[in-house]
mmCIF file of C-alpha atoms and ligand atoms in Angstrom:
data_model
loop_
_atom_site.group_PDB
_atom_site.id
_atom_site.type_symbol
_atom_site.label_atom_id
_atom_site.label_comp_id
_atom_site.label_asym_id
_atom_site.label_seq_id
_atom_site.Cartn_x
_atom_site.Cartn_y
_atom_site.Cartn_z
ATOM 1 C CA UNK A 1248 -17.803 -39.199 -12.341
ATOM 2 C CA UNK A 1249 -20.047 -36.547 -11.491
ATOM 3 C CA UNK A 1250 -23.296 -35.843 -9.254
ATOM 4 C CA UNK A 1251 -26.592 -34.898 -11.220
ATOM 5 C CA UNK A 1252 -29.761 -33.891 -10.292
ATOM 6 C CA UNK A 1253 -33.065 -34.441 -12.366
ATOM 7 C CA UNK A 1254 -36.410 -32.201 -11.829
ATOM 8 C CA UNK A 1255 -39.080 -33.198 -13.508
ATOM 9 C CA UNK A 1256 -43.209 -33.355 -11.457
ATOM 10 C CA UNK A 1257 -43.687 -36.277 -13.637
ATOM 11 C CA UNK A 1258 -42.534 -39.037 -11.569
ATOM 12 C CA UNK A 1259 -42.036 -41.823 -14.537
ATOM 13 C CA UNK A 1260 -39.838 -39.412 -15.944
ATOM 14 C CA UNK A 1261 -37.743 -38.924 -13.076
ATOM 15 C CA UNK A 1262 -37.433 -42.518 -12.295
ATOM 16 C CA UNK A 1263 -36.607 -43.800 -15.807
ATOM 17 C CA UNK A 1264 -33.744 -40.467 -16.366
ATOM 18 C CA UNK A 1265 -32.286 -41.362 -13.050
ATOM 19 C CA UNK A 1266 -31.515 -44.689 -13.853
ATOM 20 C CA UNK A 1267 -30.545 -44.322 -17.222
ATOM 21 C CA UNK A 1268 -27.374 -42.353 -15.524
ATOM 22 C CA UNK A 1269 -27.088 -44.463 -12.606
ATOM 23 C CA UNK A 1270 -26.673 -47.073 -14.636
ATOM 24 C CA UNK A 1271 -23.766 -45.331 -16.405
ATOM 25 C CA UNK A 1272 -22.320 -44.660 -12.998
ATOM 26 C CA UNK A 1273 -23.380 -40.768 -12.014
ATOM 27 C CA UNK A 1274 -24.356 -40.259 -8.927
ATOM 28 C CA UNK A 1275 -28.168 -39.366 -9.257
ATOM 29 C CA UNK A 1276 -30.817 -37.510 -7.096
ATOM 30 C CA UNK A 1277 -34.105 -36.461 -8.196
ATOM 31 C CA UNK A 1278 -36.829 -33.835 -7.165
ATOM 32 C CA UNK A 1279 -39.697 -33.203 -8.001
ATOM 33 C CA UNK A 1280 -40.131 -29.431 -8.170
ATOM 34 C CA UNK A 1281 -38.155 -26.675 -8.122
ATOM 35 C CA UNK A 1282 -38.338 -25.384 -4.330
ATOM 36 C CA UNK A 1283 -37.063 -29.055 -3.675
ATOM 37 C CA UNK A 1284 -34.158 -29.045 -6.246
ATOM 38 C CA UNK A 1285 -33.072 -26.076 -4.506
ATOM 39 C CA UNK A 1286 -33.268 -27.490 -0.549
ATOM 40 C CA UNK A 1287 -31.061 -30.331 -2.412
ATOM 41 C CA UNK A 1288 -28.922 -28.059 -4.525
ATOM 42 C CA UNK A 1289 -28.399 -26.308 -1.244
ATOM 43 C CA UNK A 1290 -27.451 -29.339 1.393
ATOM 44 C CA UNK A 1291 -24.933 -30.990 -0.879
ATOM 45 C CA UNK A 1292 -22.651 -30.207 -4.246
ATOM 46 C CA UNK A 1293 -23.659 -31.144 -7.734
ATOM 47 C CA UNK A 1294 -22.110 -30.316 -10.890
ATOM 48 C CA UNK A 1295 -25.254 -31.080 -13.393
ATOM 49 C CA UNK A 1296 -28.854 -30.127 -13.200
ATOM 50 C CA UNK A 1297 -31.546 -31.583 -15.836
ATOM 51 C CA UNK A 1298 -34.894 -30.003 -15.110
ATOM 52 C CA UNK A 1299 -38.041 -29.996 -16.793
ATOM 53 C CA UNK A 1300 -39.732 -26.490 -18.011
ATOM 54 C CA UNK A 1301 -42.985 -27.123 -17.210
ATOM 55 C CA UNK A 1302 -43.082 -27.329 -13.569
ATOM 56 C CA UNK A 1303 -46.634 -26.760 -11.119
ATOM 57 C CA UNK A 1304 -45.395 -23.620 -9.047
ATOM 58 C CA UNK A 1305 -41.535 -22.959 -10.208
ATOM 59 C CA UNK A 1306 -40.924 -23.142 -13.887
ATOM 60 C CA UNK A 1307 -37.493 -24.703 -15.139
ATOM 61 C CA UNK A 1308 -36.616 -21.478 -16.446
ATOM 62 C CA UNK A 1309 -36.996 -19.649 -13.032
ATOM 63 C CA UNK A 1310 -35.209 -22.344 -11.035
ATOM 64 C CA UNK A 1311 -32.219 -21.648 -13.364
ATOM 65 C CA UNK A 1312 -32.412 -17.730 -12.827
ATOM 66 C CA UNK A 1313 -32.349 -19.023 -9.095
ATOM 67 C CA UNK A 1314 -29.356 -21.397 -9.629
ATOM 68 C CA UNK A 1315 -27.727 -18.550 -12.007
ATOM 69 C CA UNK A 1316 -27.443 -16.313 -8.583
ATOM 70 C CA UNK A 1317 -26.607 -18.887 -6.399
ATOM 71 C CA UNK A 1318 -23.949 -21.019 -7.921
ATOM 72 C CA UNK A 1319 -23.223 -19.504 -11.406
ATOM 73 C CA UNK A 1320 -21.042 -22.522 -11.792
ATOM 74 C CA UNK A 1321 -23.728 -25.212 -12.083
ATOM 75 C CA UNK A 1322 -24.348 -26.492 -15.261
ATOM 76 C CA UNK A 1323 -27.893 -26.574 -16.196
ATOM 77 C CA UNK A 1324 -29.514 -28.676 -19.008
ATOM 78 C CA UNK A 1325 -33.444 -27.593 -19.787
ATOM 79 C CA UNK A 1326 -35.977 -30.175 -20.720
ATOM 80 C CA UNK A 1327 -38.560 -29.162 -22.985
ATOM 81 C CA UNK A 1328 -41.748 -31.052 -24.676
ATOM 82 C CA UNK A 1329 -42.440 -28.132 -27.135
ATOM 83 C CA UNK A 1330 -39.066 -27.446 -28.659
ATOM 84 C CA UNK A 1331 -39.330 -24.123 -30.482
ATOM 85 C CA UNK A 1332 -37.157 -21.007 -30.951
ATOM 86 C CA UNK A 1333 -37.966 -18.809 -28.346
ATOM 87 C CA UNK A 1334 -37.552 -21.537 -25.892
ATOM 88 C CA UNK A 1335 -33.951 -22.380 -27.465
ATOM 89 C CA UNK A 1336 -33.591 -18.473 -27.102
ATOM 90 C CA UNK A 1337 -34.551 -17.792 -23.737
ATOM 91 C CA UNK A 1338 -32.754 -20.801 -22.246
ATOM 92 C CA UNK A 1339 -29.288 -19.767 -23.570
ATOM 93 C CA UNK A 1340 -30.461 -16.094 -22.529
ATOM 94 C CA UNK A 1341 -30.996 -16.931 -18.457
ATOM 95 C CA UNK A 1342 -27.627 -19.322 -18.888
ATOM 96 C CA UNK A 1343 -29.015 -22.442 -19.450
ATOM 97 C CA UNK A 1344 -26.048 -25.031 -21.099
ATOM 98 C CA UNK A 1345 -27.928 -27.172 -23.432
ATOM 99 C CA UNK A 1346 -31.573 -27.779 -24.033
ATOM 100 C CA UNK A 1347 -33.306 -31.253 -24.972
ATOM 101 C CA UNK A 1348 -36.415 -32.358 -26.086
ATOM 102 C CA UNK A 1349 -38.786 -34.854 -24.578
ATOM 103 C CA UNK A 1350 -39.010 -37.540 -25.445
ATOM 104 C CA UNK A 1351 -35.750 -37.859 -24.336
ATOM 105 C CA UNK A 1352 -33.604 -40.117 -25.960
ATOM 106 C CA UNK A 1353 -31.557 -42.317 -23.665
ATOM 107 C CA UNK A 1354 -28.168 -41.495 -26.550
ATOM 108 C CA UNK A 1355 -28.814 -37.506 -26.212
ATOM 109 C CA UNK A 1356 -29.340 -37.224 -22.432
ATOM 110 C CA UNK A 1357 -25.897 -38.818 -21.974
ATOM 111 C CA UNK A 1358 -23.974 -37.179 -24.643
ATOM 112 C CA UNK A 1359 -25.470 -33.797 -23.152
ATOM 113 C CA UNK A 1360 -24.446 -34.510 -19.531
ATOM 114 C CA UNK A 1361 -20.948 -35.869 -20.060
ATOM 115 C CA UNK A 1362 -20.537 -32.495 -22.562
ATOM 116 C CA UNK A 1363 -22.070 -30.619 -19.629
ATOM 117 C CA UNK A 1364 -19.586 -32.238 -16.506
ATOM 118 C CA UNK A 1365 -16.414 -32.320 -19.066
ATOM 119 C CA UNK A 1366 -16.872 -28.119 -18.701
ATOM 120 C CA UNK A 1367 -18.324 -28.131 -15.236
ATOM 121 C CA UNK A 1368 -14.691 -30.140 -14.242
ATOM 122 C CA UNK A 1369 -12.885 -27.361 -16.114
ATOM 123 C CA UNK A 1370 -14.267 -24.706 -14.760
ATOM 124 C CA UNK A 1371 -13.664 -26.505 -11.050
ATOM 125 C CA UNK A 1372 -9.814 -26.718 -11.748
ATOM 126 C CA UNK A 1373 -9.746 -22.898 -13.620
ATOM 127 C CA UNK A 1374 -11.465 -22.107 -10.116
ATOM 128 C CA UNK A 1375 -8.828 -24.351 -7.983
ATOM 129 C CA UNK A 1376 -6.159 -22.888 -9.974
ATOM 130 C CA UNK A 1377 -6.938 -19.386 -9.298
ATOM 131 C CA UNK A 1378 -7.339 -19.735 -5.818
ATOM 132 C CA UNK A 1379 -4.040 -21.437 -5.447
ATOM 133 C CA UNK A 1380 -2.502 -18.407 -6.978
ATOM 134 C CA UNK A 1381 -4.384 -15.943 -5.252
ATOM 135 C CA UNK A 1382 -2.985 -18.197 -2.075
ATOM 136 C CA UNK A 1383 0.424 -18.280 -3.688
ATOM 137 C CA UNK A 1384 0.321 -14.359 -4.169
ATOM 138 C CA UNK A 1385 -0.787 -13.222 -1.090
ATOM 139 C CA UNK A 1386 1.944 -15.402 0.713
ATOM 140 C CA UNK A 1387 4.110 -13.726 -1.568
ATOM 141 C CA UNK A 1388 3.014 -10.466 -0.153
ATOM 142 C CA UNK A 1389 2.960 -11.486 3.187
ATOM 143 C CA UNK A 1390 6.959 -12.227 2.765
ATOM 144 C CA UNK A 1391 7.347 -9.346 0.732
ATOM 145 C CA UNK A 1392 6.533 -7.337 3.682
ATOM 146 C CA UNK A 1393 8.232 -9.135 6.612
ATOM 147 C CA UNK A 1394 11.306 -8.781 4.350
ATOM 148 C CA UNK A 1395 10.961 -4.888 3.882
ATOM 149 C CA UNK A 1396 9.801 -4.391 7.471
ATOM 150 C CA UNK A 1397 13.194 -5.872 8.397
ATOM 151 C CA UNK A 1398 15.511 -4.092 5.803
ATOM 152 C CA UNK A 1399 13.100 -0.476 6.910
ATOM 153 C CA UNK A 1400 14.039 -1.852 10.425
ATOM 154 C CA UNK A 1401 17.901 -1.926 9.786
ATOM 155 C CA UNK A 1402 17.967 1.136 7.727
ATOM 156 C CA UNK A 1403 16.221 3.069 10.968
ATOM 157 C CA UNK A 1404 18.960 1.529 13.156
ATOM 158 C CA UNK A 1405 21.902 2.572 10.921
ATOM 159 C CA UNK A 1406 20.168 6.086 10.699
ATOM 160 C CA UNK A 1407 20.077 6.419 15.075
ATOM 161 C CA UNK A 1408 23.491 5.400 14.827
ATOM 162 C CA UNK A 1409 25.058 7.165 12.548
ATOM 163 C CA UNK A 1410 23.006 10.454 13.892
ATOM 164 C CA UNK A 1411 24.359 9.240 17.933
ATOM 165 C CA UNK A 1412 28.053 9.089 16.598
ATOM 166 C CA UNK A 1413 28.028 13.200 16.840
ATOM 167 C CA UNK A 1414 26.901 12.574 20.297
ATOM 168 C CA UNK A 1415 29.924 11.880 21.327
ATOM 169 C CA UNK A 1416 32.203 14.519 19.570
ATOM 170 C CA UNK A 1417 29.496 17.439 19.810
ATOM 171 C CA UNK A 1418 25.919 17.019 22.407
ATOM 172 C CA UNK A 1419 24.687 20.353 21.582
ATOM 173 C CA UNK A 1420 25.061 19.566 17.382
ATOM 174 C CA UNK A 1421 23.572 16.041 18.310
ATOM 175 C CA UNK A 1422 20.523 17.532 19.663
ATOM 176 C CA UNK A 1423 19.945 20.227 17.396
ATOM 177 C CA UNK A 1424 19.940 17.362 14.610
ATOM 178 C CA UNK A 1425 16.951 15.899 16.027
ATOM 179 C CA UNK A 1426 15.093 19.154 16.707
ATOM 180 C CA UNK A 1427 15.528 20.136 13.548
ATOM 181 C CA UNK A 1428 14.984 16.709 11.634
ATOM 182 C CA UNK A 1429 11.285 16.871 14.000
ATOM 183 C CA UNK A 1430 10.459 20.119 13.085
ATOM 184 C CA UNK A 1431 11.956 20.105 9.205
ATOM 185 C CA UNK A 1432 9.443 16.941 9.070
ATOM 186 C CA UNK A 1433 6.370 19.056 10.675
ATOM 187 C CA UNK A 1434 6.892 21.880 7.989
ATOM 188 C CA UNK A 1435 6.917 19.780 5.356
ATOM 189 C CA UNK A 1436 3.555 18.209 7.095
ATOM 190 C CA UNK A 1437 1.785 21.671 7.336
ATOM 191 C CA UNK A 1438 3.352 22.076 3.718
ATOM 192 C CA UNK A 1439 0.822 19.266 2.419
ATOM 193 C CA UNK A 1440 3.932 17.005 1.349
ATOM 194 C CA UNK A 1441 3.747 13.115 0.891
ATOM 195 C CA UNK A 1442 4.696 11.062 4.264
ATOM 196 C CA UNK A 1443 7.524 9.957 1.985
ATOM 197 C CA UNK A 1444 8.961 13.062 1.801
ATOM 198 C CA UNK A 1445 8.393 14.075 5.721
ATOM 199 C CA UNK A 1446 10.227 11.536 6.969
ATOM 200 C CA UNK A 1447 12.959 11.458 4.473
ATOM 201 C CA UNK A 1448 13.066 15.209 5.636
ATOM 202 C CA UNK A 1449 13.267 14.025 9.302
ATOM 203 C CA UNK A 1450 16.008 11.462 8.269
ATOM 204 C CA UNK A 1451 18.094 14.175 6.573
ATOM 205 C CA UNK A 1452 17.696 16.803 9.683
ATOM 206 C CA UNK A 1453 18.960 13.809 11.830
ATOM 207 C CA UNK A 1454 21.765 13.750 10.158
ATOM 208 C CA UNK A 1455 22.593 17.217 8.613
ATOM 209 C CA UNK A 1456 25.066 18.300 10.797
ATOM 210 C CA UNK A 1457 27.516 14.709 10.266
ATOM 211 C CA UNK A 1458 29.969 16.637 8.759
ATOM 212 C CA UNK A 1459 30.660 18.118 12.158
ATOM 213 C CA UNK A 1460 32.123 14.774 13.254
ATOM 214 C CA UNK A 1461 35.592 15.963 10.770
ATOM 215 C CA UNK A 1462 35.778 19.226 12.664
ATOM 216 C CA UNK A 1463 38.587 19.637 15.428
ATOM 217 C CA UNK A 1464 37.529 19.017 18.373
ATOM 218 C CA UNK A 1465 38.553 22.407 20.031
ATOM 219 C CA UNK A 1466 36.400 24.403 17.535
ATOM 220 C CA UNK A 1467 33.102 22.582 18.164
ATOM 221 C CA UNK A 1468 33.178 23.182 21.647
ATOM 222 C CA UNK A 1469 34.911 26.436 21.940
ATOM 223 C CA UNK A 1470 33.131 28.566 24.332
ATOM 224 C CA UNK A 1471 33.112 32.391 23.304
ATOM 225 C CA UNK A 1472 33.000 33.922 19.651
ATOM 226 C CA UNK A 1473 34.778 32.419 16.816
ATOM 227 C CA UNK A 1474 37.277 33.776 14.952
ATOM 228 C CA UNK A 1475 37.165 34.387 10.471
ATOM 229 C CA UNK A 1476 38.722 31.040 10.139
ATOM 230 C CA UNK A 1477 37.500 28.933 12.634
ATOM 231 C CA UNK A 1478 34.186 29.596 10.839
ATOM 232 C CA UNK A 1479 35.625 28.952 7.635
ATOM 233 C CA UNK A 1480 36.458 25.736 9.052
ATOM 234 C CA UNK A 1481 33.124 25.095 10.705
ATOM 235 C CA UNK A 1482 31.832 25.755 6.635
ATOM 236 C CA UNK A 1483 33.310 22.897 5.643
ATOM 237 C CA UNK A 1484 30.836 20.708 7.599
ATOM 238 C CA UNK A 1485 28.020 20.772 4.718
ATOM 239 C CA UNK A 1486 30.664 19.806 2.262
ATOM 240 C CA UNK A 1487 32.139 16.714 4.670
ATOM 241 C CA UNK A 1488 28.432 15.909 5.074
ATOM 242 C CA UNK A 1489 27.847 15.594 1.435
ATOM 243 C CA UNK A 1490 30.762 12.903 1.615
ATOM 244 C CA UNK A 1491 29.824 11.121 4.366
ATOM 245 C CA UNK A 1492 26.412 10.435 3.385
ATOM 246 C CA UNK A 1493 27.172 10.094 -0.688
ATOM 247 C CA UNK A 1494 27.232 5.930 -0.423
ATOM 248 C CA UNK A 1495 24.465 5.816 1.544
ATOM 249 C CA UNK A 1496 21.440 4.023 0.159
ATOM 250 C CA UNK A 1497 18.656 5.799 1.307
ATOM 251 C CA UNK A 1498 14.784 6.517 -0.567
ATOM 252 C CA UNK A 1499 15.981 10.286 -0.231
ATOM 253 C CA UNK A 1500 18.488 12.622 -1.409
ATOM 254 C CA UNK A 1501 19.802 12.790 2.124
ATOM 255 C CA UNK A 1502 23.647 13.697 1.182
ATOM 256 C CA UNK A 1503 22.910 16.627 -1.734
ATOM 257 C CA UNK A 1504 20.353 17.921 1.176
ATOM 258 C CA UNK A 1505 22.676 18.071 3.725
ATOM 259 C CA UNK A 1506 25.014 19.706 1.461
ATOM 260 C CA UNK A 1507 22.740 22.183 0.425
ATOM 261 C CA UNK A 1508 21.231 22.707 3.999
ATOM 262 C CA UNK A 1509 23.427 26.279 4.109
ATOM 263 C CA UNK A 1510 22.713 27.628 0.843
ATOM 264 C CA UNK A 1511 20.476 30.987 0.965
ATOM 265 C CA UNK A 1512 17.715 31.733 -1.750
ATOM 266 C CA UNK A 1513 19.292 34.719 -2.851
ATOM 267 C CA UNK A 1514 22.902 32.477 -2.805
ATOM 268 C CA UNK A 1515 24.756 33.717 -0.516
ATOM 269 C CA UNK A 1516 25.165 30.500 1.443
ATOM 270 C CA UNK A 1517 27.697 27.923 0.739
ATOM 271 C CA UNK A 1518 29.210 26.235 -0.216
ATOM 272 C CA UNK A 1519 28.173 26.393 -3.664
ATOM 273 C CA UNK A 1520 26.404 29.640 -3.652
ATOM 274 C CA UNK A 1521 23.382 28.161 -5.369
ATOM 275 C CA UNK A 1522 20.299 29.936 -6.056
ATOM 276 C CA UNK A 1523 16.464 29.971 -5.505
ATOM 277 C CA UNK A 1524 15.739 27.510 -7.982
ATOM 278 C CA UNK A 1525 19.091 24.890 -7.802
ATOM 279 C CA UNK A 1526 18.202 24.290 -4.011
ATOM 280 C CA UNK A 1527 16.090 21.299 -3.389
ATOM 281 C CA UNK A 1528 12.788 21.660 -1.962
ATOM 282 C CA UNK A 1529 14.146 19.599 1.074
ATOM 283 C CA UNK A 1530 16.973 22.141 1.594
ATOM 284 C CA UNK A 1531 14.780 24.783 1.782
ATOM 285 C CA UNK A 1532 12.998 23.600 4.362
ATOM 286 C CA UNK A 1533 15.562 22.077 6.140
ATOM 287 C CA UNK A 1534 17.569 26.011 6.262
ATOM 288 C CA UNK A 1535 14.524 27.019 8.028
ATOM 289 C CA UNK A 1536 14.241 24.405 10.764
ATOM 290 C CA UNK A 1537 17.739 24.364 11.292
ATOM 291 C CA UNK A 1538 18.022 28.439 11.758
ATOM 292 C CA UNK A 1539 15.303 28.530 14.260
ATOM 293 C CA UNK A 1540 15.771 25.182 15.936
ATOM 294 C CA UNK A 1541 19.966 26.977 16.430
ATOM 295 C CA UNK A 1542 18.749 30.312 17.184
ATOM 296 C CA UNK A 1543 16.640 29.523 19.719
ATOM 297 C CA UNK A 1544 18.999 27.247 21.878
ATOM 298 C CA UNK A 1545 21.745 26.989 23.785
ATOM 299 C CA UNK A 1546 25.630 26.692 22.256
ATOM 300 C CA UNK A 1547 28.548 27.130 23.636
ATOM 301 C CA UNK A 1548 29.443 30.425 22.424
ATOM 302 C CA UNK A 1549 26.135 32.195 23.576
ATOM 303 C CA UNK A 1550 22.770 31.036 25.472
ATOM 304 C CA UNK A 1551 19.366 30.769 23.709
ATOM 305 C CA UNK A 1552 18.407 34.031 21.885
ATOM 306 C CA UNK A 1553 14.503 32.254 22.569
ATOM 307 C CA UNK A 1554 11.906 31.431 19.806
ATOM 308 C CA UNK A 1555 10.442 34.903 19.182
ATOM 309 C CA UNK A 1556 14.368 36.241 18.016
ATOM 310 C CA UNK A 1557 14.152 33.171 15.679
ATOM 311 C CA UNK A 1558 11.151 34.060 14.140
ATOM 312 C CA UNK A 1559 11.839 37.237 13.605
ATOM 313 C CA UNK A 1560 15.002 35.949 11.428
ATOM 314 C CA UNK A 1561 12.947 33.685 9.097
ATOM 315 C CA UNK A 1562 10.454 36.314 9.149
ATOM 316 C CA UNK A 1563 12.569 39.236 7.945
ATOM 317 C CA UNK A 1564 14.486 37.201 5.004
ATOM 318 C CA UNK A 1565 11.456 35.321 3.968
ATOM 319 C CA UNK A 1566 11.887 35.305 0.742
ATOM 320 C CA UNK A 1567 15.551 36.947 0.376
ATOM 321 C CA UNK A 1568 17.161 33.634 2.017
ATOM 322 C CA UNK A 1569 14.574 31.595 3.327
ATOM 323 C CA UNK A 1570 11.571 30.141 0.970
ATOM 324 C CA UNK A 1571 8.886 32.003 1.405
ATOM 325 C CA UNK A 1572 6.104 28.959 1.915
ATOM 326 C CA UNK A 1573 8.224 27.325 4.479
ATOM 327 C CA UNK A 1574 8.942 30.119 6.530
ATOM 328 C CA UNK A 1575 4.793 30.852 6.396
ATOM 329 C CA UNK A 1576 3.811 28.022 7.907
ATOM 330 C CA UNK A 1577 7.094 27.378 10.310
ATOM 331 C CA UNK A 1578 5.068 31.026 11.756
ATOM 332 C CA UNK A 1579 2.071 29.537 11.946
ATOM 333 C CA UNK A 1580 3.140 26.154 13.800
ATOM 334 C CA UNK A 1581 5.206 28.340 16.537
ATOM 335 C CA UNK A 1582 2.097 31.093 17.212
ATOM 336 C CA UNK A 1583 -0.889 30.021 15.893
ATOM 337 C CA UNK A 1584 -0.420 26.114 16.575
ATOM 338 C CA UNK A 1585 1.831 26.008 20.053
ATOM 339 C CA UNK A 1586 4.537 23.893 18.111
ATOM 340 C CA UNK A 1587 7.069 22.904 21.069
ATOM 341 C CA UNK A 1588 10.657 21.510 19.710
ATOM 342 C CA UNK A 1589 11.112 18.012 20.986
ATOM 343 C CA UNK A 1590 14.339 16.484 21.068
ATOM 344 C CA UNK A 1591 13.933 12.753 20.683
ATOM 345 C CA UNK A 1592 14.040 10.607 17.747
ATOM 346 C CA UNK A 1593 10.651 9.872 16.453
ATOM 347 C CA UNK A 1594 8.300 7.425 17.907
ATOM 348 C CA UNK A 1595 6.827 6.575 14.676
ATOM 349 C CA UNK A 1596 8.490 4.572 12.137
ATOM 350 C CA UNK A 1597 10.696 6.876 9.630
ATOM 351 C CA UNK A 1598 9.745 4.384 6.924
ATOM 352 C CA UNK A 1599 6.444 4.018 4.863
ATOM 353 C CA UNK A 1600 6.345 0.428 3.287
ATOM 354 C CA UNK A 1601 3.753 2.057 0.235
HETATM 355 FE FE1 FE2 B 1300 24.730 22.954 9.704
#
């Protein structure tokens, strides 16, 4: 039905508007300024206020700038015994919902009220309904999440397995992939690149090398140098790559990286040949983590030719094979920074949920 609350100082008034509603069956408390229509307003929930303008301390007007702060979803109705325009005015202007005149006619009080509660209730249920789907959408968020955490959490799984599966064929290439993959993604860090793009670049140098799982056997681990076409052989690992990882579903172009991981700037790579500008930004960086990361350990065929040798190599074909921008700051991690190559998968997640 609705709770009201009349403020008027003149006490017959009060009395004789609080029963006319009671006796229509609102709930109905009165006060008899504005400082106590406030304590009340405070302690319990109405929907309707009818106050008086003319108040000793308070006016009506200022107790409904007061209620406009407070609870801006109160419907107030002014009382007024000099009806005039600027008092219509000003009452719509601070908020007010309807204005009456005294005397006050038993008919118009109640018509204004049950006008005034009829949009009080709607706004209520807008309210109720907007919470519920401001409930209903943050759940949704909430599951949104779990469910990506999980699918980021597979996705990471199938990643360390698939890069472990050249563990078993080839330890030294195994390694390597995750040295490079760590320091391809810290280039691409000191290159100011989105954490989307790091760690798809640590994904891809995880896995670059796959295509080394289709070699034979006896060429991957063949101590001593290799022969004209057991390195043309040994080629064909970008390509293989690029077919192994095709299907994947990944956020990153992880397979035409890998395939392009060989090519040189000025293209004399392989297997395609490609030049500066048809090599992915990815690749680029990926050629240089993966020449210095192989350089500068052990293989088979020969032991570490140490960091400084590896440098040197970027350093001398910057810009003739080796993008000039990531071989720049690869320098700058290694002697001005005290980058060390670490071998173990990252600790932090490789996925971003954005
Ligand atoms: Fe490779």
């Amino acid at each position: 039905m609705g709770k009201v609350l009349i403020v008027d100082d003149e006490k017959s008034m009060r009395y004789t508007l609080r029963e006319f509603l009671r006796r229509e069956g609102y709930e109905v408390e009165a006060a008899e300024d504005a400082v106590k229509a406030l304590a009340l307003l405070k302690q319990d929930a109405f929907d309707v206020v009818v106050t008086d303008i003319i108040m000793p301390c308070l006016s009506g007007v200022e107790l409904l700038e007061q209620i406009r702060n407070i609870m801006p979803d109160l419907q107030v109705i002014l009382m007024t015994g000099e009806p005039t325009v600027e008092t219509a005015v000003k009452a719509v202007q601070v908020g007010a919902y309807d204005y009456i005149s005294k005397p006050i006619l038993k008919s118009t009080l109640l018509k204004v009220v049950k006008k005034a509660l009829h949009l009080k209730e709607i706004t209520d249920k807008k309210q109720r309904l907007e919470e519920a789907n401001r409930h209903h959408q943050e759940n949704l968020e909430q599951l949104v999440e779990e469910r990506t955490r999980a699918l980021h959490q597979s996705m990471q799984s199938s990643i360390k397995v698939l890069a472990s599966m050249l563990d078993l064929r080839d330890p030294y290439t195994a390694g390597h992939q995750r040295r490079a993959g760590n320091l391809a993604s810290a280039i691409g860090r000191e290159l100011g690149l989105s954490n989307n793009v790091i760690e798809g670049l640590r994904v891809t140098g995880y896995l670059h090398d796959i295509g080394k799982i289709a070699l034979p056997a006896e060429i991957l681990a063949k101590p001593g140098k290799i022969n004209e076409l057991e390195y043309e052989i040994i080629k064909t690992h970008a390509a293989q790559g690029y077919t192994i990882l095709k299907d994947l579903e990944l956020p990153w172009p992880v397979a035409q990286v890998v395939c392009q991981h060989h090519e040189r700037l000025d293209g004399s790579g392989y297997p395609i040949g490609l030049k500066n500008e048809d090599i992915l930004t990815e690749a680029k960086i990926l050629m240089v983590a993966d020449v210095v990361e192989a350089m500068s350990s052990h293989r088979p065929y020969r032991t570490s030719l140490g960091i400084e040798m590896a440098l040197e190599e970027i350093e001398e074909n910057s810009g003739r094979l080796y993008d000039p921008q990531a071989v720049t700051v690869c320098l700058q991690l290694f002697r001005d920074k005290g980058y060390k190559i670490t071998d173990s998968f990252s600790k932090t997640n490789f996925f971003h949920i954005h």
